[in-house]
CSV table of C-alpha atoms and ligand atoms in Angstrom, one decimal:
chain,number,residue,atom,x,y,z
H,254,UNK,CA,-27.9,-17.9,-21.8
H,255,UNK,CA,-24.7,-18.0,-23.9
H,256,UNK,CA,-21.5,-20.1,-22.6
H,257,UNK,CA,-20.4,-17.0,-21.9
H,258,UNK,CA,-22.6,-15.2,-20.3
H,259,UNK,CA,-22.6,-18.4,-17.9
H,260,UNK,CA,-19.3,-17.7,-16.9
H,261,UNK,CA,-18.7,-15.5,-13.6
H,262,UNK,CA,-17.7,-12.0,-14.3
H,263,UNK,CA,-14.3,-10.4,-13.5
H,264,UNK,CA,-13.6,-6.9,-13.5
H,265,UNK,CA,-9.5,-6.7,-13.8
H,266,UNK,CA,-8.7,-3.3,-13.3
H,267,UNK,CA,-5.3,-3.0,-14.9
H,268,UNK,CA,-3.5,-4.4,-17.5
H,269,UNK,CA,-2.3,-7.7,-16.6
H,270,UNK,CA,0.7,-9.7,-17.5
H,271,UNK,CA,-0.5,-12.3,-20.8
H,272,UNK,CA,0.5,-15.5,-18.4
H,273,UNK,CA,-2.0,-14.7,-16.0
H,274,UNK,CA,-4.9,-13.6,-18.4
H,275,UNK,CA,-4.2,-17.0,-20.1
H,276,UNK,CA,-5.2,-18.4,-16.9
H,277,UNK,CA,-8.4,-16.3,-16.6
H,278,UNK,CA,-9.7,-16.3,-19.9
H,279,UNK,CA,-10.9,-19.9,-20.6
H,280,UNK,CA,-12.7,-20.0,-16.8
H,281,UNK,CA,-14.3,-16.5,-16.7
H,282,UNK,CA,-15.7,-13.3,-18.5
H,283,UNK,CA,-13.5,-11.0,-18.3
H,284,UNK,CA,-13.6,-7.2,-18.0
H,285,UNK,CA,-9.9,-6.9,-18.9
H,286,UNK,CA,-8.7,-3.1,-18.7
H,287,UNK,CA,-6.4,-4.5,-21.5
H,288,UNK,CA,-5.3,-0.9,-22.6
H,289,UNK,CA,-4.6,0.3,-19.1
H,290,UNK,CA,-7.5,3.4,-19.0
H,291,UNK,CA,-7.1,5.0,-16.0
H,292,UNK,CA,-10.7,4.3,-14.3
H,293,UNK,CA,-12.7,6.7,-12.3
H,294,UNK,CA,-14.2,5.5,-9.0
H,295,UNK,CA,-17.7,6.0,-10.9
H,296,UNK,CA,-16.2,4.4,-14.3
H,297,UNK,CA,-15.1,0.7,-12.4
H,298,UNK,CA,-18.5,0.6,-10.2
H,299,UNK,CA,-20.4,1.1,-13.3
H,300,UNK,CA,-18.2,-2.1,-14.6
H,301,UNK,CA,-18.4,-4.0,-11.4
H,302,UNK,CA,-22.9,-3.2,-11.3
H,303,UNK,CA,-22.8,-7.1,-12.9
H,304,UNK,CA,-19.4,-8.9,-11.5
H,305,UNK,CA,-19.0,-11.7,-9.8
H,306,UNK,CA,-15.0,-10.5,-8.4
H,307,UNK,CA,-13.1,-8.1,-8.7
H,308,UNK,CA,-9.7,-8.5,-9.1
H,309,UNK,CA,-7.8,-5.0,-8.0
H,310,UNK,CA,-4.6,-3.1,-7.0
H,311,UNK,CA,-3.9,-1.3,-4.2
H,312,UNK,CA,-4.1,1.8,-6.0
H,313,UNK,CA,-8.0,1.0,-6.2
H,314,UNK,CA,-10.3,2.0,-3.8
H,315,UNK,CA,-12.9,-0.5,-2.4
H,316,UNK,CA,-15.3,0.9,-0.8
H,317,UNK,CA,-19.1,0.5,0.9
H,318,UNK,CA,-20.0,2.6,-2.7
H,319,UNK,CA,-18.3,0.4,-4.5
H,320,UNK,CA,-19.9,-2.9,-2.8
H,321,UNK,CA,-23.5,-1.1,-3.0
H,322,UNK,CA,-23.1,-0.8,-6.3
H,323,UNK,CA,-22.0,-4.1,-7.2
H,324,UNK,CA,-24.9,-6.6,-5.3
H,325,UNK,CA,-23.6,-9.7,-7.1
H,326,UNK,CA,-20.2,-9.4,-6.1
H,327,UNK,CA,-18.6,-12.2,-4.0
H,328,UNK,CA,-14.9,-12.1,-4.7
H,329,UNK,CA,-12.6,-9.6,-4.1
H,330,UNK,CA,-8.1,-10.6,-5.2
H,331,UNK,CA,-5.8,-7.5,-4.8
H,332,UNK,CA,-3.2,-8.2,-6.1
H,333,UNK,CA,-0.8,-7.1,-3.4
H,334,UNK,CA,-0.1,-7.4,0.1
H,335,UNK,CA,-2.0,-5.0,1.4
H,336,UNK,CA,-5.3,-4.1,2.3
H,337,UNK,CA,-6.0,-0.8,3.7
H,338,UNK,CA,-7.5,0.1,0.2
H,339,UNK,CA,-10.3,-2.4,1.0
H,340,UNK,CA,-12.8,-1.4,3.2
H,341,UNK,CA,-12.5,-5.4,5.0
H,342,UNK,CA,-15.4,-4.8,7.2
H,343,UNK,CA,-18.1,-3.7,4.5
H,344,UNK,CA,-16.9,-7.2,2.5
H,345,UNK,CA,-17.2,-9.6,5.7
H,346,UNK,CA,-20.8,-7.7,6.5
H,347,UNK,CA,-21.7,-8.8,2.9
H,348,UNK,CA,-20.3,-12.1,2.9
H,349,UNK,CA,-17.5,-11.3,0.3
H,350,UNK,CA,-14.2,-13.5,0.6
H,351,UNK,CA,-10.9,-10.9,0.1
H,352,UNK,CA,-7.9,-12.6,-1.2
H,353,UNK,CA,-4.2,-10.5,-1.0
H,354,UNK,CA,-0.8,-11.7,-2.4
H,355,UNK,CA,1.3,-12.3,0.6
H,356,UNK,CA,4.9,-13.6,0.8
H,357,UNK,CA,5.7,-13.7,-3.1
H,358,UNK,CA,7.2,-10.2,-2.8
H,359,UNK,CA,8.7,-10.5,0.7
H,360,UNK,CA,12.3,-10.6,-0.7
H,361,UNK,CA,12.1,-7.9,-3.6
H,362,UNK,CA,10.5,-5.5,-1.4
H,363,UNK,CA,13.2,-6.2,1.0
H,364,UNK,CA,15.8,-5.9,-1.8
H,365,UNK,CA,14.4,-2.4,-2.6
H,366,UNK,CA,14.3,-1.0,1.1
H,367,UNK,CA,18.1,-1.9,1.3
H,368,UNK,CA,18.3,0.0,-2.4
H,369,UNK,CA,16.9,2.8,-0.9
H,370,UNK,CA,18.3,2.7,2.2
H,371,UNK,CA,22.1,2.8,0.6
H,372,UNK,CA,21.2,5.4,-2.2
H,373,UNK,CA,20.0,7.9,0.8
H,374,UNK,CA,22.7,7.0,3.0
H,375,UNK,CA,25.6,7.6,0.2
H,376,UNK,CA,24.1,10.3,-1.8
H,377,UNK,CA,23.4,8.1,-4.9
H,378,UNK,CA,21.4,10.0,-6.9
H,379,UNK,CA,21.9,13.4,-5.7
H,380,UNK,CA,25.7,12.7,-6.8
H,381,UNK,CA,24.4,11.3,-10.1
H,382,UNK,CA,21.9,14.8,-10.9
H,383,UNK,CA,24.9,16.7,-9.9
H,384,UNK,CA,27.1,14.7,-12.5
H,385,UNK,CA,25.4,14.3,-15.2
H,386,UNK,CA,24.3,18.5,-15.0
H,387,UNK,CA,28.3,18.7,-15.6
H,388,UNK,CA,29.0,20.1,-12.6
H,389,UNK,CA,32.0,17.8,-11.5
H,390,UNK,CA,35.2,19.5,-12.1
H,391,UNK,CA,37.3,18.4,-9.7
H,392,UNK,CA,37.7,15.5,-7.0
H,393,UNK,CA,37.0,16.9,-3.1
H,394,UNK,CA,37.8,15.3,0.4
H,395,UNK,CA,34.5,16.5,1.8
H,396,UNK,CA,32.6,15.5,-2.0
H,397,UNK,CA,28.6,14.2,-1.2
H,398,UNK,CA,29.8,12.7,2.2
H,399,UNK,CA,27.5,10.8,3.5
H,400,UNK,CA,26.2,8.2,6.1
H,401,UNK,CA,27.8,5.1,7.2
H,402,UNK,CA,25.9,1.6,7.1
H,403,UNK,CA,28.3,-1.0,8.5
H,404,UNK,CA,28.1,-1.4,11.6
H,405,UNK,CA,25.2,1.4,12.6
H,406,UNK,CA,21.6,0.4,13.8
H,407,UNK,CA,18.4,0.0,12.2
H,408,UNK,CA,15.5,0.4,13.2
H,409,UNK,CA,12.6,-1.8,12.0
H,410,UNK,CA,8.8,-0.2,12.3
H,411,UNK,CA,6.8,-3.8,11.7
H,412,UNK,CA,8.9,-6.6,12.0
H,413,UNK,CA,6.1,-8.8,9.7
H,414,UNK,CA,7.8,-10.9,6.8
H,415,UNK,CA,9.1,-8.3,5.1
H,416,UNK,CA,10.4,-6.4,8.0
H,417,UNK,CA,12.2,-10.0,8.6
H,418,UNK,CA,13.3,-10.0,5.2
H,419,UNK,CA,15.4,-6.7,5.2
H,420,UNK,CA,16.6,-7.7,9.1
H,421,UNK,CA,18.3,-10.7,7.9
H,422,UNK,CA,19.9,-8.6,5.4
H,423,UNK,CA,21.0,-6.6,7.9
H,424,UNK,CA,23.7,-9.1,9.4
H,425,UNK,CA,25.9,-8.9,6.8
H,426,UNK,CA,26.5,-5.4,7.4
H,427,UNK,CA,27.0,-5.9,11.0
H,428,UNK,CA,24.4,-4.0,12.1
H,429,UNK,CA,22.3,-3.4,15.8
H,430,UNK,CA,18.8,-4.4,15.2
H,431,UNK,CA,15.8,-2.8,16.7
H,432,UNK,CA,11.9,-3.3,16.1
H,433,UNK,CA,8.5,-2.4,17.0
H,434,UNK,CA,6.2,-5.0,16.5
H,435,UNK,CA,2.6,-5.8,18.2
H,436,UNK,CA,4.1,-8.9,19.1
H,437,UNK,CA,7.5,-10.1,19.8
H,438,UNK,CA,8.9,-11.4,16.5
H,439,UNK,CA,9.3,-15.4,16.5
H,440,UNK,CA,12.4,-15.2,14.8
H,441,UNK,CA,13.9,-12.1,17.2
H,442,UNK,CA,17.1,-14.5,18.8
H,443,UNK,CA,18.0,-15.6,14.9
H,444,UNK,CA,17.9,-12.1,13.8
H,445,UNK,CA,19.7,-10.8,16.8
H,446,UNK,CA,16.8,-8.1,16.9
H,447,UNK,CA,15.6,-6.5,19.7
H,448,UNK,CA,12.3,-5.2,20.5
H,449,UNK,CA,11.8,-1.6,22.0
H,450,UNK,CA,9.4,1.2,22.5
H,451,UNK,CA,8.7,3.5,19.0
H,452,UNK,CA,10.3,6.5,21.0
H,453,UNK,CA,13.1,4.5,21.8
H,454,UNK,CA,14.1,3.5,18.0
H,455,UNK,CA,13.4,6.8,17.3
H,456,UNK,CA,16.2,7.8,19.4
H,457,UNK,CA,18.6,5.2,18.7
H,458,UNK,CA,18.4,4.2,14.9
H,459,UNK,CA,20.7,5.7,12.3
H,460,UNK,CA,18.1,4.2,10.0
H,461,UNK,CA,14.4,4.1,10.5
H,462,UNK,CA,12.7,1.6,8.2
H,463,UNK,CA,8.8,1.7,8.0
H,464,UNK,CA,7.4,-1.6,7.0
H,465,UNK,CA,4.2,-1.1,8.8
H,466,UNK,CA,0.7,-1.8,7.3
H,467,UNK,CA,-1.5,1.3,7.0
H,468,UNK,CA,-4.1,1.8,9.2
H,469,UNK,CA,-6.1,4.7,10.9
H,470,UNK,CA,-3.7,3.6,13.7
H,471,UNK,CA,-0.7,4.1,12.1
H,472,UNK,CA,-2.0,7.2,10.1
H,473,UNK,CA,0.9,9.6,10.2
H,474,UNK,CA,3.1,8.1,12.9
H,475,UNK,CA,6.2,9.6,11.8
H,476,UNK,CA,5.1,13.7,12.1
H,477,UNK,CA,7.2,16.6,13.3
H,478,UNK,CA,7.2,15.3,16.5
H,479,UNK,CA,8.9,12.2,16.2
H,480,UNK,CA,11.1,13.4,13.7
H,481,UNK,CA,12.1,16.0,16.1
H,482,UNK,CA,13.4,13.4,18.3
H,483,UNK,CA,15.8,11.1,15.6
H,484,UNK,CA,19.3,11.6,15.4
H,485,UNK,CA,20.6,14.7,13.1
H,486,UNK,CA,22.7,11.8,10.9
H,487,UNK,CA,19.3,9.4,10.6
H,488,UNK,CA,17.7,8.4,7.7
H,489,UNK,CA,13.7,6.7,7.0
H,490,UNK,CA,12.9,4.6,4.5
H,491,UNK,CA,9.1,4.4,3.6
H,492,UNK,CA,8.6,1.2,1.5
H,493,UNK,CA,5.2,0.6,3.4
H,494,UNK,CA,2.6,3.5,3.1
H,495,UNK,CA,1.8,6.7,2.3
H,496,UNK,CA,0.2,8.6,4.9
H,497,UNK,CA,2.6,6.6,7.7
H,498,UNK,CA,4.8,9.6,7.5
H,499,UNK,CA,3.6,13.1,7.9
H,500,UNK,CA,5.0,14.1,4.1
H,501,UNK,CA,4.9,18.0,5.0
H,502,UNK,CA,6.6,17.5,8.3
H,503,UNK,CA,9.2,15.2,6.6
H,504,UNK,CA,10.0,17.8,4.2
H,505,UNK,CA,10.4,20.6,6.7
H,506,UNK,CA,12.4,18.2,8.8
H,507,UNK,CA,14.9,17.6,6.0
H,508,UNK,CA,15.3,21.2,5.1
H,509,UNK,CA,15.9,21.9,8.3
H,510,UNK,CA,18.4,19.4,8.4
H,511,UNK,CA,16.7,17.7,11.6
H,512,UNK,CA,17.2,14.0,10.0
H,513,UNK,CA,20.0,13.7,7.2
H,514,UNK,CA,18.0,11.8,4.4
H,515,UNK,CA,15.5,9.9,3.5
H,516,UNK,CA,14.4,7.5,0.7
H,517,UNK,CA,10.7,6.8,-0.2
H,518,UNK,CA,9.1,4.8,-2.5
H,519,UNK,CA,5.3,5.3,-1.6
H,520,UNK,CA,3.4,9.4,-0.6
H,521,UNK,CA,0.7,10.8,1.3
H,522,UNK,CA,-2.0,10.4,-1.8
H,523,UNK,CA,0.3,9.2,-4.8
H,524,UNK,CA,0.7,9.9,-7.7
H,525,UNK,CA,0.3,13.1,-6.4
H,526,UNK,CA,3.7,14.2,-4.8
H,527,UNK,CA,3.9,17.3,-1.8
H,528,UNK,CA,6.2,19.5,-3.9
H,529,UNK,CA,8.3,20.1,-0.5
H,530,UNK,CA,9.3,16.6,-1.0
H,531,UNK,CA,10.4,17.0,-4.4
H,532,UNK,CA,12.4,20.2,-3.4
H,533,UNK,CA,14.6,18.2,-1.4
H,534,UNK,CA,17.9,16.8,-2.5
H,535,UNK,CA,18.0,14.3,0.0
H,536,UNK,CA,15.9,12.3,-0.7
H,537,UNK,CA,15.6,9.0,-3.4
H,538,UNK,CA,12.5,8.9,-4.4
H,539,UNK,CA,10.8,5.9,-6.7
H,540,UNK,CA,7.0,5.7,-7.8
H,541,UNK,CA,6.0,2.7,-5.6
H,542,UNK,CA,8.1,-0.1,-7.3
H,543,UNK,CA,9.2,-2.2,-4.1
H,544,UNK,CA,7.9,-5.4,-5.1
H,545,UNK,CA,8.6,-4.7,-8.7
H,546,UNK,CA,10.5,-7.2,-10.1
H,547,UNK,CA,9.5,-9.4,-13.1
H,548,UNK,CA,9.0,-12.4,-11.0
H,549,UNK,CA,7.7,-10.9,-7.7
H,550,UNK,CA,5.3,-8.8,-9.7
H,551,UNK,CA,4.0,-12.0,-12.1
H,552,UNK,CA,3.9,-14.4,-8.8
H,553,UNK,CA,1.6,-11.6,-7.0
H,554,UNK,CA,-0.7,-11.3,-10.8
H,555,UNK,CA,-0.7,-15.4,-10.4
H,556,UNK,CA,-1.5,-15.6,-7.0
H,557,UNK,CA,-3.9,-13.1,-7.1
H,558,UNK,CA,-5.2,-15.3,-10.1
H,559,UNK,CA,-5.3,-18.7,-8.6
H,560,UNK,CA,-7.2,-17.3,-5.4
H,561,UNK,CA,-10.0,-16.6,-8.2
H,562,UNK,CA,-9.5,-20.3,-9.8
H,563,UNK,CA,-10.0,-21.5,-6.5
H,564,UNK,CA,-13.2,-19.6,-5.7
H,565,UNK,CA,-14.7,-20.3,-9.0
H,566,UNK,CA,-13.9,-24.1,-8.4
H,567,UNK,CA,-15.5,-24.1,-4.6
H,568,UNK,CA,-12.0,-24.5,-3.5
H,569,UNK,CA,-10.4,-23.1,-0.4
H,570,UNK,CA,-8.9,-20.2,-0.7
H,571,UNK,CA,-4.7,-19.6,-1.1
H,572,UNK,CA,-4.3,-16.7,0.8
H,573,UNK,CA,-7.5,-15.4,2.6
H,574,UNK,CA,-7.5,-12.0,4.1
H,575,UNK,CA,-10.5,-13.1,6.2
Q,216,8YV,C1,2.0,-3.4,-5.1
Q,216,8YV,C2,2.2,-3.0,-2.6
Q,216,8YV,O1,2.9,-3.5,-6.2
Q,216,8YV,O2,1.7,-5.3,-2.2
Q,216,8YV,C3,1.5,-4.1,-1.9
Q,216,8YV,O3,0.8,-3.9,-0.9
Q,216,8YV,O4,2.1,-1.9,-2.2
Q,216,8YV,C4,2.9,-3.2,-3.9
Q,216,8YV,O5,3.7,-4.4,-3.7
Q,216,8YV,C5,1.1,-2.3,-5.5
Q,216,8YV,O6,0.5,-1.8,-4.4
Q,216,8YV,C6,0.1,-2.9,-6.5
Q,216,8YV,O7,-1.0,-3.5,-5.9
């Protein structure tokens, strides 16, 4: 056997950042997707049919298909924070550890629910299409009014760290705070935040801010329904999942004028968009960027990294799912 082929086998399903490959390369054998192909679900279990770990995104599925193709496999980094892409129960049944990459992009992601909570509320970049189409002629009293944020109340679906993150944001623009959380939040007296049923934030929040893990639970917990029953002047921000919110039923909702905007950065099976949503002017929309910031992004690729350093060394693991 070649030094090499000694060496436990990765399969890295995107490009990575060069730091973090550095870090890889002397220790393991690498199946790099260097040039950033995108894989098929067939394509990365025919590349995992010999690896040792996988190290994935959350746009990668990984499956009981995926396992029972790959009987070798004993390591499993996403390099995110979540895990509803992972099938967590099929990995534990085969003895497979499951690393994710939490805390490193607490603050960014927080950062960008506040971006897209401000750009929905104030008309950001509907104002900025409108302008730059050369449609401004002349300054109006009633020009892209839009929603106040000081002083109005938000309400927090999943007061985890990140949901903590974008609360304590939240004093400085005087704002109510309410949550829903399986558990009272241990920091709820420092954040002034209180905790209250789903229906009642519904009610009560000008902003509704999902920062809730997907789950089948959670699968679509904002529908026509509870839209129906927010505030004409509200707004929901969806930096968590797609497939939390009911994309068809938001879209109706916002044509209909039943909630006043919203701001999304994640979709009900991204990349593909519902073409309602895109019909809508009020609405920001980004492709899934809230923890993209050069540092956030690299400290998730390293983390994600060292959690395979560690289990090729026998060492515990830095942030075990399970
Ligand atoms: C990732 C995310 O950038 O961490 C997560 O769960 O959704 C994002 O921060 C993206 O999913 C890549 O894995």
């Amino acid at each position: 056997m070649s030094h090499s082929e000694s060496k436990a086998r990765v399969v890295v399903t995107r490009r990575n950042f060069p730091e973090v490959i550095a870090e890889l390369e002397p220790v393991f054998s690498l199946d790099h997707n260097a040039d950033d192909t995108l894989w098929s679900p067939a394509e990365l279990r025919a590349r995992a049919a010999n690896a040792q770990a996988l190290y994935v995104v959350a746009s990668d599925k990984v499956d009981g298909a995926l396992l029972d193709a790959a009987p070798g496999l004993k390591m499993v980094a996403t390099g995110s924070v979540g895990t509803n892409h992972i099938d967590l129960e099929a990995c534990r049944a085969r003895g497979i550890a499951v690393t994710n990459t939490p805390d490193v992009l607490s603050e960014a992601t927080a950062d960008m629910a506040w971006t897209l909570l401000m750009a929905a509320a104030r008309r950001v970049t509907e104002s900025e299409r409108w302008l730059r189409a050369g449609l401004w002629q002349r300054w109006a009293w009633d020009q892209f009014l839009g929603q106040d944020v000081f002083g109005s109340t938000l309400g927090i679906i999943g007061m985890g760290r990140i949901g903590s993150a974008i609360a304590r944001r939240a004093r400085g623009f005087g704002m109510q705070i309410v949550y829903t959380n399986r558990s009272p939040a241990a920091n709820e007296l420092e954040l002034g935040a209180s905790r209250v049923e789903l229906s009642e934030l519904l009610r009560s929040a000008d902003y509704v801010m999902l920062v809730l893990p997907y789950s089948p639970a959670s699968h679509h917990l904002i529908g026509a329904a509870e839209l129906a029953t927010m505030k004409s002047s509200a707004v929901l921000i969806n930096i968590a999942r797609g497939g939390i919110v009911d994309d068809v039923a938001l879209a109706l909702a916002l044509k209909k004028g039943q909630i006043a905007a919203a701001g999304l950065d994640v979709y009900e099976g991204e990349p593909a968009l519902h073409l309602g949503l895109l019909e809508c002017d009020n609405i920001v929309m980004t492709p899934h960027i809230g923890s993209a910031t050069r540092s956030s992004r690299v400290g998730m690729a390293m983390l994600a990294a060292q959690n395979l350093l560690a289990w090729q060394r026998g060492e515990a693991l830095l942030t075990p799912v399970h």
